Amino acid sequence: MTYKTIDSSRISISELMQPSHSNFGGKIHGGYILNLMDQIAFACASKHSKTYCVTASVDTVDFLNPIEIGELVTMKASINYVGRTSMVVGIRVESENIRTGEMRHCNSSYFTMVAKDDDGNSTEVPGLIVNDKNEVKRFLKAIKRIETKRSRQVEFESADFSHIDYLEDLSKYRVKIELPDN
């Protein structure tokens, strides 16, 4: 198996936000930012795997700060984790007021990308060489997110799942349960 460093596939892009990118509230549309994030995730994963890649899932997109028209948005992407055919690409989005130089962290997200061969079949990707404590931490966090997702799927998709087991937990939330008596 071949291995590649995280630095060898790290990508950064910047784009000036224009009025055509805005929503009805005058801020940059979240969907536009997600589109750019998907593009950089593709570029980063393809650079690592040397193949065409597709988006399998997007995890944890929290919009922390709005982006204004006229700001420079910079996205930084790196491979945080690799499986056999998949990669988790971590993306950080920052905006810069080009007049004042003020920088803000706008969001971070994790895109799971799958490498494909020319026939559209999943194909093996190179392993990952991690060089510092932050890279190890990102790799471990990706493993925890994967394990948590699998655990949730097992818990809620099992044949013996019963909502009755969760009614007491639900009482803490703003929900009123009105189920039929069958």
Coordinates of C-alpha atoms in Angstrom, one line a residue:
M1 CA 0.0 0.0 0.0
T2 CA 1.2 3.5 -0.7
Y3 CA 0.9 6.3 1.8
K4 CA 0.7 10.1 1.4
T5 CA 1.2 13.0 3.7
I6 CA -1.7 15.3 4.6
D7 CA 0.3 18.2 3.2
S8 CA 0.6 16.6 -0.2
S9 CA -3.2 17.0 -0.8
R10 CA -4.0 20.1 1.2
I11 CA -5.9 22.7 -0.8
S12 CA -6.8 26.3 -0.2
I13 CA -9.1 28.5 -2.4
S14 CA -10.2 32.1 -2.0
E15 CA -13.1 33.9 -3.6
L16 CA -14.5 37.4 -3.4
M17 CA -18.2 37.4 -2.4
Q18 CA -20.4 39.2 -4.8
P19 CA -24.0 40.4 -4.6
S20 CA -25.1 37.5 -6.9
H21 CA -24.1 35.1 -4.1
S22 CA -26.4 36.7 -1.5
N23 CA -29.7 35.6 0.0
F24 CA -32.8 37.7 0.7
G25 CA -31.2 38.9 4.0
G26 CA -28.2 40.4 2.2
K27 CA -25.7 37.8 3.5
I28 CA -23.9 35.2 1.4
H29 CA -26.3 32.3 0.8
G30 CA -25.4 29.2 2.8
G31 CA -26.1 27.0 -0.2
Y32 CA -23.5 28.9 -2.2
I33 CA -20.9 28.3 0.5
L34 CA -21.9 24.6 0.6
N35 CA -21.4 24.3 -3.2
L36 CA -17.9 25.8 -2.8
M37 CA -17.1 23.4 0.1
D38 CA -18.2 20.4 -2.0
Q39 CA -15.9 21.6 -4.8
I40 CA -12.9 21.9 -2.5
A41 CA -13.6 18.6 -0.9
F42 CA -13.7 17.0 -4.4
A43 CA -10.4 18.6 -5.3
C44 CA -8.7 17.6 -2.1
A45 CA -9.9 14.0 -2.2
S46 CA -9.1 13.7 -5.9
K47 CA -5.6 15.1 -5.3
H48 CA -5.0 12.5 -2.5
S49 CA -6.5 9.5 -4.4
K50 CA -5.6 10.5 -8.0
T51 CA -9.1 9.5 -9.0
Y52 CA -12.5 10.9 -9.5
C53 CA -14.4 11.2 -6.2
V54 CA -18.0 11.5 -5.1
T55 CA -19.5 13.0 -2.0
A56 CA -20.9 10.3 0.2
S57 CA -22.0 12.4 3.2
V58 CA -21.5 15.8 4.9
D59 CA -21.2 15.9 8.6
T60 CA -21.6 18.9 11.0
V61 CA -22.1 22.1 9.0
D62 CA -22.6 24.8 11.6
F63 CA -22.8 28.3 10.2
L64 CA -21.0 30.3 12.9
N65 CA -20.8 33.8 11.4
P66 CA -22.5 35.3 8.4
I67 CA -20.5 36.3 5.4
E68 CA -20.9 39.8 3.9
I69 CA -20.9 40.9 0.3
G70 CA -17.4 42.1 -0.6
E71 CA -15.6 39.9 1.9
L72 CA -12.9 37.5 0.8
V73 CA -13.8 33.9 1.7
T74 CA -11.0 31.4 2.1
M75 CA -11.5 27.7 2.4
K76 CA -8.9 25.3 3.6
A77 CA -9.2 21.6 3.1
S78 CA -7.2 18.6 4.1
I79 CA -7.6 14.8 4.4
N80 CA -8.3 14.0 8.0
Y81 CA -8.9 10.3 7.7
V82 CA -8.8 7.5 5.1
G83 CA -10.6 4.2 5.0
R84 CA -10.2 1.6 2.2
T85 CA -12.0 3.6 -0.5
S86 CA -13.2 6.7 1.4
M87 CA -11.6 9.8 2.8
V88 CA -12.9 12.4 5.3
V89 CA -12.0 15.9 4.1
G90 CA -12.0 18.6 6.8
I91 CA -12.8 22.0 5.6
R92 CA -12.4 25.4 7.4
V93 CA -14.2 28.5 6.0
E94 CA -12.9 31.9 7.0
S95 CA -14.1 35.4 5.8
E96 CA -11.9 38.5 5.6
N97 CA -13.1 42.0 5.5
I98 CA -10.6 43.3 3.0
R99 CA -10.9 46.9 4.2
T100 CA -10.1 46.2 7.9
G101 CA -8.3 42.8 7.6
E102 CA -10.7 41.3 10.2
M103 CA -10.8 37.6 9.9
R104 CA -13.7 35.4 11.1
H105 CA -14.2 31.6 11.3
C106 CA -17.5 31.1 9.5
N107 CA -17.8 27.3 9.6
S108 CA -16.1 24.0 9.5
S109 CA -17.3 20.7 8.1
Y110 CA -16.4 17.2 7.2
F111 CA -17.1 15.7 3.8
T112 CA -16.8 12.0 3.3
M113 CA -15.6 11.4 -0.2
V114 CA -15.4 8.0 -2.1
A115 CA -12.8 7.3 -4.8
K116 CA -14.1 5.9 -8.0
D117 CA -12.4 4.1 -10.9
D118 CA -13.2 4.8 -14.6
D119 CA -16.1 2.3 -14.4
G120 CA -17.7 4.0 -11.4
N121 CA -16.6 1.3 -8.9
S122 CA -15.2 2.3 -5.5
T123 CA -11.4 2.0 -5.6
E124 CA -8.7 1.9 -2.9
V125 CA -7.1 5.1 -1.8
P126 CA -3.5 5.6 -0.4
G127 CA -3.0 5.5 3.3
L128 CA -2.3 8.6 5.3
I129 CA 0.9 9.7 6.9
V130 CA 0.3 12.0 9.9
N131 CA 3.1 14.4 10.9
D132 CA 1.9 16.2 14.1
K133 CA -0.4 16.1 17.1
N134 CA -3.1 18.1 15.3
E135 CA -3.2 15.6 12.5
V136 CA -3.4 12.7 14.9
K137 CA -6.3 14.4 16.8
R138 CA -8.2 15.1 13.5
F139 CA -7.8 11.4 12.5
L140 CA -9.0 10.2 15.9
K141 CA -12.0 12.7 15.9
A142 CA -12.9 11.3 12.4
I143 CA -12.9 7.8 13.8
K144 CA -15.1 8.8 16.7
R145 CA -17.6 10.5 14.3
I146 CA -17.7 7.3 12.2
E147 CA -18.2 5.1 15.3
T148 CA -21.0 7.4 16.7
K149 CA -22.8 7.3 13.3
R150 CA -22.6 3.5 13.1
S151 CA -23.8 3.2 16.8
R152 CA -26.8 5.5 16.0
Q153 CA -27.7 3.4 12.9
V154 CA -27.5 0.2 14.9
E155 CA -29.6 1.6 17.8
F156 CA -32.4 3.1 15.7
E157 CA -32.5 0.6 12.8
S158 CA -32.6 -2.6 14.8
A159 CA -35.6 -4.8 14.5
D160 CA -36.3 -4.6 18.2
F161 CA -36.3 -0.7 18.3
S162 CA -39.2 0.7 20.4
H163 CA -40.0 4.3 20.8
I164 CA -41.4 3.4 24.2
D165 CA -37.8 3.1 25.5
Y166 CA -37.3 6.8 24.7
L167 CA -40.5 8.5 26.0
E168 CA -39.0 9.6 29.3
D169 CA -36.0 11.1 27.4
L170 CA -38.3 12.9 25.1
S171 CA -40.1 14.6 28.0
K172 CA -37.1 16.9 28.3
Y173 CA -37.8 18.4 24.9
R174 CA -40.4 20.6 23.3
V175 CA -42.4 17.8 21.8
K176 CA -45.8 16.4 22.5
I177 CA -46.3 12.8 21.6
E178 CA -49.8 11.9 20.3
L179 CA -49.6 8.4 18.8
P180 CA -52.6 6.3 17.8
D181 CA -53.5 3.5 20.2
N182 CA -52.8 0.6 18.0

